[in-house]
PDB file of C-alpha atoms and ligand atoms in Angstrom:
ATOM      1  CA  UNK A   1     -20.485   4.023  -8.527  1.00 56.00           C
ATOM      2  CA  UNK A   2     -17.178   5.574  -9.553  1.00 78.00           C
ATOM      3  CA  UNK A   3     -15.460   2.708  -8.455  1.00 92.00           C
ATOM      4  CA  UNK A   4     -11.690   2.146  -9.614  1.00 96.00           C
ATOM      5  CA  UNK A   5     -10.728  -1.262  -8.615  1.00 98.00           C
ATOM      6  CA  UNK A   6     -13.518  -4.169  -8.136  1.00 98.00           C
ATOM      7  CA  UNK A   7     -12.532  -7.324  -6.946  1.00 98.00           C
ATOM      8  CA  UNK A   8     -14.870 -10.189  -7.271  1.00 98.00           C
ATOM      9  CA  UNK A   9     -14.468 -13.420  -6.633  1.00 98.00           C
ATOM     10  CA  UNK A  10     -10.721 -13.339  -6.384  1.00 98.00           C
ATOM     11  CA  UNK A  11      -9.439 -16.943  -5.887  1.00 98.00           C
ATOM     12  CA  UNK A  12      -5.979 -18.118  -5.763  1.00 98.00           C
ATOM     13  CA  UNK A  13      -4.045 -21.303  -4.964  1.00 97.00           C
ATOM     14  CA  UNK A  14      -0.028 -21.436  -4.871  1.00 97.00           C
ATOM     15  CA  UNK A  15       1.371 -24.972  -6.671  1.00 94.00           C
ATOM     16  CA  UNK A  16       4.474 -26.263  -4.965  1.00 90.00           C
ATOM     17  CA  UNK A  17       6.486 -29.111  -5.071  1.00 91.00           C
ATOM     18  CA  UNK A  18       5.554 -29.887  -1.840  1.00 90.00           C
ATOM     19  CA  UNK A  19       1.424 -29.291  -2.769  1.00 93.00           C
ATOM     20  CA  UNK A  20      -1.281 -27.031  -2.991  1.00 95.00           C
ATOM     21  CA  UNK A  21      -1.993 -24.048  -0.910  1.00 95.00           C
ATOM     22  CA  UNK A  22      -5.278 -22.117  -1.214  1.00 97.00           C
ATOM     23  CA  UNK A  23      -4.019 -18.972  -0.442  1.00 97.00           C
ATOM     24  CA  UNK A  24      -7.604 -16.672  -1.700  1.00 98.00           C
ATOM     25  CA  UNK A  25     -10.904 -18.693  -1.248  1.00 98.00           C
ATOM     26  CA  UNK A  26     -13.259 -15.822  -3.033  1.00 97.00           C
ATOM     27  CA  UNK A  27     -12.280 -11.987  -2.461  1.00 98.00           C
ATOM     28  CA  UNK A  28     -14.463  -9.189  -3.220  1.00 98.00           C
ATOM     29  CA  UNK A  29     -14.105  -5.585  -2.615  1.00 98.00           C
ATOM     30  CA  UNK A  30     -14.031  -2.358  -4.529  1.00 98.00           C
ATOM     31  CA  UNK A  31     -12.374   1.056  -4.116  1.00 98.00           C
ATOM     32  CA  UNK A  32     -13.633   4.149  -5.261  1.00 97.00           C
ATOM     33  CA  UNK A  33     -11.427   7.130  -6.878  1.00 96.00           C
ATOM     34  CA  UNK A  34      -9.352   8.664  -4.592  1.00 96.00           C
ATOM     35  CA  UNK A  35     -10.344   6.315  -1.552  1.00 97.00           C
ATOM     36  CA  UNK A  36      -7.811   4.731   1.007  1.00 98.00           C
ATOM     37  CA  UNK A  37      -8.862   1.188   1.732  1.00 98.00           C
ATOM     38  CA  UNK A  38      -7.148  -0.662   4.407  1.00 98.00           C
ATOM     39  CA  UNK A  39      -6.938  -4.623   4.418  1.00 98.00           C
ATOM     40  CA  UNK A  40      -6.083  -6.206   7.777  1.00 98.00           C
ATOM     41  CA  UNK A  41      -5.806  -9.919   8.340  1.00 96.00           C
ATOM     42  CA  UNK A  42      -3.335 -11.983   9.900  1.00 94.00           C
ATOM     43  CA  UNK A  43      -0.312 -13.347   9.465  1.00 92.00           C
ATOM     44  CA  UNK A  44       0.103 -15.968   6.055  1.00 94.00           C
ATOM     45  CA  UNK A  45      -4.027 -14.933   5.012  1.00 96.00           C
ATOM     46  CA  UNK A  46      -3.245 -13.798   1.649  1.00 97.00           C
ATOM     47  CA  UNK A  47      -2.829  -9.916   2.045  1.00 97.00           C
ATOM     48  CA  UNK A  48       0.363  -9.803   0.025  1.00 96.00           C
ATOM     49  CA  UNK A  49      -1.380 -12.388  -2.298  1.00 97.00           C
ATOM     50  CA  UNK A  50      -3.726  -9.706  -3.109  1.00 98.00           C
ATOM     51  CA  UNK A  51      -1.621  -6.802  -4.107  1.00 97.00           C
ATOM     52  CA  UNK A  52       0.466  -9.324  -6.347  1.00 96.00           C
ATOM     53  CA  UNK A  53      -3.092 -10.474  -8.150  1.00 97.00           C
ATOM     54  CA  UNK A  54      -3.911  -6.038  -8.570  1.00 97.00           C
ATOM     55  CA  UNK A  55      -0.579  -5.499  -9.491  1.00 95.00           C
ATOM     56  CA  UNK A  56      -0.719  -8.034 -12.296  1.00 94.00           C
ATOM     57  CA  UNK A  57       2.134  -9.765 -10.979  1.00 93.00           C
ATOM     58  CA  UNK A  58      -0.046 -13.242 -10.264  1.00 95.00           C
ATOM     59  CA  UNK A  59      -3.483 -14.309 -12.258  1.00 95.00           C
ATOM     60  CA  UNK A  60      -5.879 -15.502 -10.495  1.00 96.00           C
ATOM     61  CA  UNK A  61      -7.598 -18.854 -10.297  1.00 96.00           C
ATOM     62  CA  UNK A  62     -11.019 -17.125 -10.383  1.00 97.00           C
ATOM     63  CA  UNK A  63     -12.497 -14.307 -10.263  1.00 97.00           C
ATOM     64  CA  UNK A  64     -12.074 -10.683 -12.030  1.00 96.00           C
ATOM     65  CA  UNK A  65      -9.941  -7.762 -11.401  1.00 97.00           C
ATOM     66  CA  UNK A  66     -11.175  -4.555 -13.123  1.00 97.00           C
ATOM     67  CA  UNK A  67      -9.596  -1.520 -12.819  1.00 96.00           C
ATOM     68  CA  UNK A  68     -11.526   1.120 -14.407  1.00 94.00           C
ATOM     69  CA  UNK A  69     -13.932  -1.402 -15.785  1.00 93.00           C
ATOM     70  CA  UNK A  70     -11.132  -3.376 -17.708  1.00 94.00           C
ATOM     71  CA  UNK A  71      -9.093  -6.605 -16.553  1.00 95.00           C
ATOM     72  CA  UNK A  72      -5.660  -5.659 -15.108  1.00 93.00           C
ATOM     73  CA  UNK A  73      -2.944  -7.091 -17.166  1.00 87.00           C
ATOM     74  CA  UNK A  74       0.771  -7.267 -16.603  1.00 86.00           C
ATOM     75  CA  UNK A  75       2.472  -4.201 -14.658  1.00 84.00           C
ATOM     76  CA  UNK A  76       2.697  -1.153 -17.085  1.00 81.00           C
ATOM     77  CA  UNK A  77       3.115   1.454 -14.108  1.00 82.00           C
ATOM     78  CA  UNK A  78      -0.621   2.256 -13.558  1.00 90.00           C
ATOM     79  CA  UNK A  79      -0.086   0.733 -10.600  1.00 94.00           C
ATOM     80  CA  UNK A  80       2.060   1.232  -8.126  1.00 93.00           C
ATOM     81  CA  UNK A  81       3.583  -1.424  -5.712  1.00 91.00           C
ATOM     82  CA  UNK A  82       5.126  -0.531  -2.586  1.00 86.00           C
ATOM     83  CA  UNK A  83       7.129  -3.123  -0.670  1.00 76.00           C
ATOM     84  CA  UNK A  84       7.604  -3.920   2.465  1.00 70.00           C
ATOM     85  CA  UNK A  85      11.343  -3.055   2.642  1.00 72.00           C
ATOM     86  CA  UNK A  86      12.165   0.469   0.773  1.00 69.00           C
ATOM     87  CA  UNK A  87      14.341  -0.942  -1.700  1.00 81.00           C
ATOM     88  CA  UNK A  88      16.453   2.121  -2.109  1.00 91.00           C
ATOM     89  CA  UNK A  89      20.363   0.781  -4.180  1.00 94.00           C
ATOM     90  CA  UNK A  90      22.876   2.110  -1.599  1.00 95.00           C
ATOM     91  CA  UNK A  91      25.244   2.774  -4.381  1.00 96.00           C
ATOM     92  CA  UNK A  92      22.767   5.290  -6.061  1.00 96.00           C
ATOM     93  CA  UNK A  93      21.746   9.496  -5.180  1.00 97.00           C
ATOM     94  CA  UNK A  94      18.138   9.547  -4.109  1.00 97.00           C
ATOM     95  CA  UNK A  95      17.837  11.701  -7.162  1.00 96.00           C
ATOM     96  CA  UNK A  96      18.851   8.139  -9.092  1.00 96.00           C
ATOM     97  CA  UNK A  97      16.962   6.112  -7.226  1.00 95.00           C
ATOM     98  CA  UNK A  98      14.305   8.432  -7.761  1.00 94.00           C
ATOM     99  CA  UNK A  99      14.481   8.242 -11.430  1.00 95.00           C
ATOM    100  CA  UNK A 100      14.984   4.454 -11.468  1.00 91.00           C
ATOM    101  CA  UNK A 101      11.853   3.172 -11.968  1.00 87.00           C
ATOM    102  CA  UNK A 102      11.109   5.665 -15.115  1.00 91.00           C
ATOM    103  CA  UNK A 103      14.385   4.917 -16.640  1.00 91.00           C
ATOM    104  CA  UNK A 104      13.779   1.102 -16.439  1.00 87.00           C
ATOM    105  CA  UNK A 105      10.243   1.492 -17.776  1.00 85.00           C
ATOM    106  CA  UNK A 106      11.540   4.124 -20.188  1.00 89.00           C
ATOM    107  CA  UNK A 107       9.150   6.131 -18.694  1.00 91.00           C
ATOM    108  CA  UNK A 108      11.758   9.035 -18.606  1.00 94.00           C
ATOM    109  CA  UNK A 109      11.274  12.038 -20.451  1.00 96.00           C
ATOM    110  CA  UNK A 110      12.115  15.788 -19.409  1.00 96.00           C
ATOM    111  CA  UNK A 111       8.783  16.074 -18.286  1.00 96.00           C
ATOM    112  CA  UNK A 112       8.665  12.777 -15.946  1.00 94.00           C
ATOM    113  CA  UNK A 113      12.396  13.704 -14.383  1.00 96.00           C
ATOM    114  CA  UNK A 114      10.659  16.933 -13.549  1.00 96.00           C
ATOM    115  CA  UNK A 115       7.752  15.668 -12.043  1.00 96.00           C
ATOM    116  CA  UNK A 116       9.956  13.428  -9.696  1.00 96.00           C
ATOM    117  CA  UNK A 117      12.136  16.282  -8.895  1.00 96.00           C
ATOM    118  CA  UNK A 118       9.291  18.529  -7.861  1.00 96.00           C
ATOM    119  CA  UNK A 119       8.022  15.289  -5.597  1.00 95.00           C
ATOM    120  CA  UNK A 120      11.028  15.063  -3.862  1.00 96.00           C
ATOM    121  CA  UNK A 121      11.386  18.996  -3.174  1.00 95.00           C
ATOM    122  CA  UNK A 122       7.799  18.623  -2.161  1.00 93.00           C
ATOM    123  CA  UNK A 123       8.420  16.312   0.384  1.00 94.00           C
ATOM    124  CA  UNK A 124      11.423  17.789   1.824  1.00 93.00           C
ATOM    125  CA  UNK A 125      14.163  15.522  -0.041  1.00 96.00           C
ATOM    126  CA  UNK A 126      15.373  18.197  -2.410  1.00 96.00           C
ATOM    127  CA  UNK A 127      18.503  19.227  -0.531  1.00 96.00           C
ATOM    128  CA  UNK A 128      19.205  15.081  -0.394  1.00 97.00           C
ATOM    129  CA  UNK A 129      18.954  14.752  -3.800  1.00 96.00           C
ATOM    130  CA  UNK A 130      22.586  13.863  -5.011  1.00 97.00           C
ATOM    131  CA  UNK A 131      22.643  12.544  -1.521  1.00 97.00           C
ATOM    132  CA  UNK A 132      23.334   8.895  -0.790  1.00 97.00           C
ATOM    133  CA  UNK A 133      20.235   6.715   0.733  1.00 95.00           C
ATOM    134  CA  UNK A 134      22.903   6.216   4.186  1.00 95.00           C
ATOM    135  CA  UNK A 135      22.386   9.920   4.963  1.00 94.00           C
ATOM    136  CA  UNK A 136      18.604   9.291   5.190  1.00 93.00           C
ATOM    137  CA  UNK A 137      16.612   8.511   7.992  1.00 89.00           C
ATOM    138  CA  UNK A 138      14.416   5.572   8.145  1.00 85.00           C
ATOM    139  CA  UNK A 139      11.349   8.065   7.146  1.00 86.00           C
ATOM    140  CA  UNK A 140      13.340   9.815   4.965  1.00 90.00           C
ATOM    141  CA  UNK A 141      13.606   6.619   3.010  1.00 90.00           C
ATOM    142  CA  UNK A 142      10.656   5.838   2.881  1.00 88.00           C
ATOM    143  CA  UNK A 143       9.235   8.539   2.188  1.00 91.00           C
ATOM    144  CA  UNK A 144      11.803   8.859  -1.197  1.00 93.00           C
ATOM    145  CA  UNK A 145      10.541   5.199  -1.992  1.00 92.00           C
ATOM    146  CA  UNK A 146       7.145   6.500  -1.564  1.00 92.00           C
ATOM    147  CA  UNK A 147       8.206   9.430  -4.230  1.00 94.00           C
ATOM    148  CA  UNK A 148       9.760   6.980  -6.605  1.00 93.00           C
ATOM    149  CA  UNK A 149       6.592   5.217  -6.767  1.00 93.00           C
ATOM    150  CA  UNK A 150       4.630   8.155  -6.997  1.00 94.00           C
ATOM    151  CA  UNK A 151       6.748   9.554  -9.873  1.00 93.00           C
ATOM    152  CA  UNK A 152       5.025   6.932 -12.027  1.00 90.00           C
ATOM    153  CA  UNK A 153       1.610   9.053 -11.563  1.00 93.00           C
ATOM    154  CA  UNK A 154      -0.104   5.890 -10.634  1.00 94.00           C
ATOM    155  CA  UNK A 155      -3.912   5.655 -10.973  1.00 95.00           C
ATOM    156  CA  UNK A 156      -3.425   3.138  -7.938  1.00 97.00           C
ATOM    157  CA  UNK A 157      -0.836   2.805  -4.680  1.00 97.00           C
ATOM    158  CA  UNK A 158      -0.355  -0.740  -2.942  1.00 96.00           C
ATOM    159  CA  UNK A 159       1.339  -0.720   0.275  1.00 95.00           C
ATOM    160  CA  UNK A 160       2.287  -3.743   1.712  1.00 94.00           C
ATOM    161  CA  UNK A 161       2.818  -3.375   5.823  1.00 92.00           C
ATOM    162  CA  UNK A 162       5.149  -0.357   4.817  1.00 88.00           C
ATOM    163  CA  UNK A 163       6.099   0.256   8.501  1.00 88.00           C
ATOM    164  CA  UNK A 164       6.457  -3.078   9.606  1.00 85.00           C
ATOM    165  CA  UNK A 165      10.825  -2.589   9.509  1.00 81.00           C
ATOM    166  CA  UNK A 166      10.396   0.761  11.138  1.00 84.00           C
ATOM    167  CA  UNK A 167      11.033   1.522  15.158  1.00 85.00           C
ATOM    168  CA  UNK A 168       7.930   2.270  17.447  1.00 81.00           C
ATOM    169  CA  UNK A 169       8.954   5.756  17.626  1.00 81.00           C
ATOM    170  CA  UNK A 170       9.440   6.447  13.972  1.00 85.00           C
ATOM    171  CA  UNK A 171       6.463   4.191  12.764  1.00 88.00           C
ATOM    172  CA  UNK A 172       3.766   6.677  13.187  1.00 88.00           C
ATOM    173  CA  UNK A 173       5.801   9.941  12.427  1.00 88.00           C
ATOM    174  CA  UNK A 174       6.170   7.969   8.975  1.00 89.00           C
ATOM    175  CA  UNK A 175       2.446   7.274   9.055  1.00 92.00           C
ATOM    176  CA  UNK A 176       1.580  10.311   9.644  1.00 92.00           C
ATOM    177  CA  UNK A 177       3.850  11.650   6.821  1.00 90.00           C
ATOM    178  CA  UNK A 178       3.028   8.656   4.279  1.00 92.00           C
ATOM    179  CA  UNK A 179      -0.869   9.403   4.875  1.00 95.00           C
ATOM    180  CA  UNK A 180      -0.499  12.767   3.923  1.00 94.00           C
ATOM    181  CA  UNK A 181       1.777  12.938   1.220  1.00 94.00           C
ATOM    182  CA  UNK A 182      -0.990  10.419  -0.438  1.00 95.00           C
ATOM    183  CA  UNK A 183      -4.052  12.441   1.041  1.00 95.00           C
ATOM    184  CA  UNK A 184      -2.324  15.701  -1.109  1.00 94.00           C
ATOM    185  CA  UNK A 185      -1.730  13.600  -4.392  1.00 94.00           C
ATOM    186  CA  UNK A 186      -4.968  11.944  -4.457  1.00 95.00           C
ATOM    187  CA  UNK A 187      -3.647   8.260  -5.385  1.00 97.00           C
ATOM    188  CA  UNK A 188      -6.196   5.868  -4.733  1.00 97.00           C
ATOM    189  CA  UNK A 189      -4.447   3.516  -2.004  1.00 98.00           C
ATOM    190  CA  UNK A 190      -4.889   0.034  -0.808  1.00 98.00           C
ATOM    191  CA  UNK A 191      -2.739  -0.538   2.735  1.00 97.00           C
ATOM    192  CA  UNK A 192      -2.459  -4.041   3.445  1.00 97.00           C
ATOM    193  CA  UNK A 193      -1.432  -4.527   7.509  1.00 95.00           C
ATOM    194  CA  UNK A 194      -2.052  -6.878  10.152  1.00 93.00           C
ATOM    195  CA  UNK A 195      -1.879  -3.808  12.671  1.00 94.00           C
ATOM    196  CA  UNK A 196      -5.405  -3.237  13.294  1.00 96.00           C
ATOM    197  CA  UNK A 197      -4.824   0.580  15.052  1.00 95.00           C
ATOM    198  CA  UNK A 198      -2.841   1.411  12.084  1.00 95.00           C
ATOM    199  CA  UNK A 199      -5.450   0.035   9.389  1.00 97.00           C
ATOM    200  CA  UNK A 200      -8.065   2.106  11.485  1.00 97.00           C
ATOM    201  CA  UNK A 201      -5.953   5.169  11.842  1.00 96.00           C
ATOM    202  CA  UNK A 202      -5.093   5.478   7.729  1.00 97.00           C
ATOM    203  CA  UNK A 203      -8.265   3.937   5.870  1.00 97.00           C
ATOM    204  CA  UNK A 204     -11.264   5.621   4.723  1.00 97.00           C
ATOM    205  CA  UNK A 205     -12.300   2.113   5.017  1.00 98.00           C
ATOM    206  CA  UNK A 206     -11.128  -1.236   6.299  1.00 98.00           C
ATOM    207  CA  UNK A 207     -11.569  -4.483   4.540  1.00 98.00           C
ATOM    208  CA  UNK A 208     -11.331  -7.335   7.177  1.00 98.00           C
ATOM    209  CA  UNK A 209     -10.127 -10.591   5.621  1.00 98.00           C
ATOM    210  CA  UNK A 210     -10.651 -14.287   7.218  1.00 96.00           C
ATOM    211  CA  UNK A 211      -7.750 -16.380   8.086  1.00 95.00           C
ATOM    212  CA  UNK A 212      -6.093 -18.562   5.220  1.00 96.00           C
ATOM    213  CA  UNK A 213      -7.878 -18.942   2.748  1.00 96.00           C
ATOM    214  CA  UNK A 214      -8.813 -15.526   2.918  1.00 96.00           C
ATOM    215  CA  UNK A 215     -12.202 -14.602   2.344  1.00 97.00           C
ATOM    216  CA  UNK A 216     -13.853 -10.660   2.813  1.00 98.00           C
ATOM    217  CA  UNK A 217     -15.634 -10.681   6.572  1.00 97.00           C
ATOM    218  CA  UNK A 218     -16.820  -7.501   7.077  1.00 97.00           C
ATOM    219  CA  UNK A 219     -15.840  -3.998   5.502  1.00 98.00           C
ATOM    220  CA  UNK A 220     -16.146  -0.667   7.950  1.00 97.00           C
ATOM    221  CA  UNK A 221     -16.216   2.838   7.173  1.00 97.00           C
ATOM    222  CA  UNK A 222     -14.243   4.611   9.107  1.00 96.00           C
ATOM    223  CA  UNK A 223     -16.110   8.083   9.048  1.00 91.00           C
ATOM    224  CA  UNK A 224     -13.735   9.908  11.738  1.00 94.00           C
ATOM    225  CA  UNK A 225     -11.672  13.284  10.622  1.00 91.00           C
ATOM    226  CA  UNK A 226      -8.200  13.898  10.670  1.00 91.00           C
ATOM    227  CA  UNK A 227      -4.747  12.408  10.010  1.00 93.00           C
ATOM    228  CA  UNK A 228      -3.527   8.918  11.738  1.00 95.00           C
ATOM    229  CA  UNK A 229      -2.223  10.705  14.810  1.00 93.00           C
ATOM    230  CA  UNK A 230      -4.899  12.569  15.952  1.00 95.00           C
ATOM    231  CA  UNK A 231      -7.106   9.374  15.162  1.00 95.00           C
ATOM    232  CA  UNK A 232      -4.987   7.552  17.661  1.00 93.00           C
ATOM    233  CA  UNK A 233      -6.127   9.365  20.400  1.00 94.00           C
ATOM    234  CA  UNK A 234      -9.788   9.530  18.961  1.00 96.00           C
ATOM    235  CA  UNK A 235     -11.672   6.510  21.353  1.00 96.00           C
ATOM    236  CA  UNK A 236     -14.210   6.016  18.066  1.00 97.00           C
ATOM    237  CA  UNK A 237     -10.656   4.943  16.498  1.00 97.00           C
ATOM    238  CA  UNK A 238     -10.547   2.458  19.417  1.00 96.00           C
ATOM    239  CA  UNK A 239     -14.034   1.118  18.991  1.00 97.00           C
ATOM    240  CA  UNK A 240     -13.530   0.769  15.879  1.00 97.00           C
ATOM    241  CA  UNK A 241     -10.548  -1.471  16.814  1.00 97.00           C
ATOM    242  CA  UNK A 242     -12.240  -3.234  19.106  1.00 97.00           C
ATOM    243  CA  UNK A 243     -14.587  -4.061  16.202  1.00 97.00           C
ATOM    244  CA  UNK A 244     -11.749  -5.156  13.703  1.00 97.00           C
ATOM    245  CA  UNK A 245     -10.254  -7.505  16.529  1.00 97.00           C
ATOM    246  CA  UNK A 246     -13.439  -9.279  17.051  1.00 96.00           C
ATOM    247  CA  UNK A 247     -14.072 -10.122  13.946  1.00 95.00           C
ATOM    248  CA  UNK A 248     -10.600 -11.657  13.355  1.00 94.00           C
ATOM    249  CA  UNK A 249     -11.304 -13.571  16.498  1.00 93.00           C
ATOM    250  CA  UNK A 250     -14.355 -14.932  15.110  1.00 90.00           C
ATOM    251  CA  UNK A 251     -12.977 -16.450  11.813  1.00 83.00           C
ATOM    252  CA  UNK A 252     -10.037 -17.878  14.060  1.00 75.00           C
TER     253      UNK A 252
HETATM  254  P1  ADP B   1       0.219 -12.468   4.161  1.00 74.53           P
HETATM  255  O1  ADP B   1       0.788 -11.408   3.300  1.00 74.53           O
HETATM  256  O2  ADP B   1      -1.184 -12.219   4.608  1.00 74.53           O
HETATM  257  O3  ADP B   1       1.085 -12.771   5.351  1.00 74.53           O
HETATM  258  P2  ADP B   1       0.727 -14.198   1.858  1.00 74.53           P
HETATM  259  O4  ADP B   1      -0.199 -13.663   0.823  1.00 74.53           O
HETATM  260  O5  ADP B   1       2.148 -13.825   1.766  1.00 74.53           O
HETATM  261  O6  ADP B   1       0.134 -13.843   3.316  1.00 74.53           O
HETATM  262  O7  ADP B   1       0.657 -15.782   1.873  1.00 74.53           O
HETATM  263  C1  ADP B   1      -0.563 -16.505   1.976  1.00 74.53           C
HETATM  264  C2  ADP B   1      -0.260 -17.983   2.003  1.00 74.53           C
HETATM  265  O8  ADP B   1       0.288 -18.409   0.746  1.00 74.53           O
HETATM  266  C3  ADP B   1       0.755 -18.395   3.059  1.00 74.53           C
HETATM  267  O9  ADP B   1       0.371 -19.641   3.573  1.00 74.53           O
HETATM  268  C4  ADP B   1       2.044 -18.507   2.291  1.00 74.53           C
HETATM  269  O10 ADP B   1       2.888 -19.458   2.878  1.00 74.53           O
HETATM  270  C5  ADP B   1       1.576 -18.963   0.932  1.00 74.53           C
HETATM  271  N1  ADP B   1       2.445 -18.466  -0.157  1.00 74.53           N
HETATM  272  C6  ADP B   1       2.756 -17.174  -0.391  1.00 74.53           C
HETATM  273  N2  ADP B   1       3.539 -17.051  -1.468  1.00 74.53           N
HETATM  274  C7  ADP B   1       3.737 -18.309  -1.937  1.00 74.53           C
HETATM  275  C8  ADP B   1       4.455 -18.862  -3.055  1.00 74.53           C
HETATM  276  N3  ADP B   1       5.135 -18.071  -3.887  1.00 74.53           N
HETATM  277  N4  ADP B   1       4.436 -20.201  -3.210  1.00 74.53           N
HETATM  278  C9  ADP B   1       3.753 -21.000  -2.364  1.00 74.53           C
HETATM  279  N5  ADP B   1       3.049 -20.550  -1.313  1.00 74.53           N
HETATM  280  C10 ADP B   1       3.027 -19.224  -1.089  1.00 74.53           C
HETATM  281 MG1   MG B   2       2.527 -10.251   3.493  1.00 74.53          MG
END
């Protein structure tokens, strides 16, 4: 019921020169409106294999992607894709990067520019606007990568292990930050990470995935209030953990 994205029976197998790699065996999951699912699985599973499939950017081998009912075609900025690095051009203002995406897509009209520009004085970029990305910090960029992509109005947000270049100490400031920015715009969100505190501490739920060829173990509801920081120190958080980690060990 009200479900956005459905998943079912996503397969997908990478030809090389050097072979055949079954990268998705059969993945099925669904997100509702306005939900934040995490995916956690290890290293080389598939996880970024799955936002390329919902983004459009790969087809699968089997299976169905619907979002909103309808198959997902190629990228037309419904949804929004989130990389690992923040991809920010050096040589352009964070109000240009900003804009970037709309302009490419031409996307940008008066009312679009001043939807970004309202993002970014939202989240405390305004007075960086005509600012180059150098003078940012590393949250500060991502968090004006995280506006770019927002600027799009996206009826869905993948984030692919968007903390994984950050510091320790910065990682869950920019968590914390990231969560809430998407928590006040509503986007429905899939996180894919293969931190299990950090998939516990942002989803509503979290989709455990097999290792390579990934398959759908188990999916957990979360069900414990408040941001990722105060979930940190929350010991249902680290139950919950404990729960992720031994079902990753299982499908070792
Ligand atoms: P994850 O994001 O979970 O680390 P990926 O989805 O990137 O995993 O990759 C899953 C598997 O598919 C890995 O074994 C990887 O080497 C392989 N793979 C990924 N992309 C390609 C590609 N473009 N061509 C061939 N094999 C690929
Ligand atoms: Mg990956």
């Amino acid at each position: 019921m009200n479900e956005l994205l459905t998943l079912d029976g996503v397969a997908l197998s990478y030809h090389t020169a050097e072979g055949e790699t079954e990268a998705l065996k059969s993945v099925s999951f669904s997100a509702r409106a306005g939900e934040f699912l995490s995916i956690v699985g290890p290293s080389g599973c598939g996880k970024t294999t799955i936002l390329s499939v919902v983004a459009g950017l790969l087809k699968p081998t089997a299976g169905k992607v619907l979002l909103d009912g309808k198959p997902i075609g190629p990228p037309n900025g419904e949804v929004g894709y989130m990389l690992q690095r923040d991809t920010l051009f050096e040589w352009l203002t964070v109000s240009a990067n900003t804009l970037l995406g709309l302009r490419v897509q031409r996307k940008l009209t008066e009312e679009s520019r001043t939807y970004a520009m309202s993002l970014l004085e939202k989240y405390g970029l305004g007075e960086f606007a005509d600012s180059y990305p150098t003078r940012l910090s590393g949250g500060m960029r991502q968090r004006a990568a995280l506006v770019r992509t927002l600027a799009f109005r996206p009826r869905l947000l993948l984030l692919d292990e968007p903390f994984s270049a950050l510091d320790f100490q910065t990682r869950s400031d920019v968590a914390e930050d990231v969560r809430a920015i998407i928590a006040e715009e509503g986007v429905t969100t899939l996180l894919v990470t293969h931190d299990v505190p950090e998939a516990v501490c942002m989803g509503d739920r979290v989709v455990v995935l097999s290792s390579r060829p990934a398959v759908v173990v188990k999916i957990i509801d979360v069900n414990i209030p408040g941001g990722p920081a105060k979930r940190r120190t929350d010991r249902r958080a680290a139950r919950l953990s404990e729960e992720v980690w031994k079902e990753l060990k299982r499908t070792d």
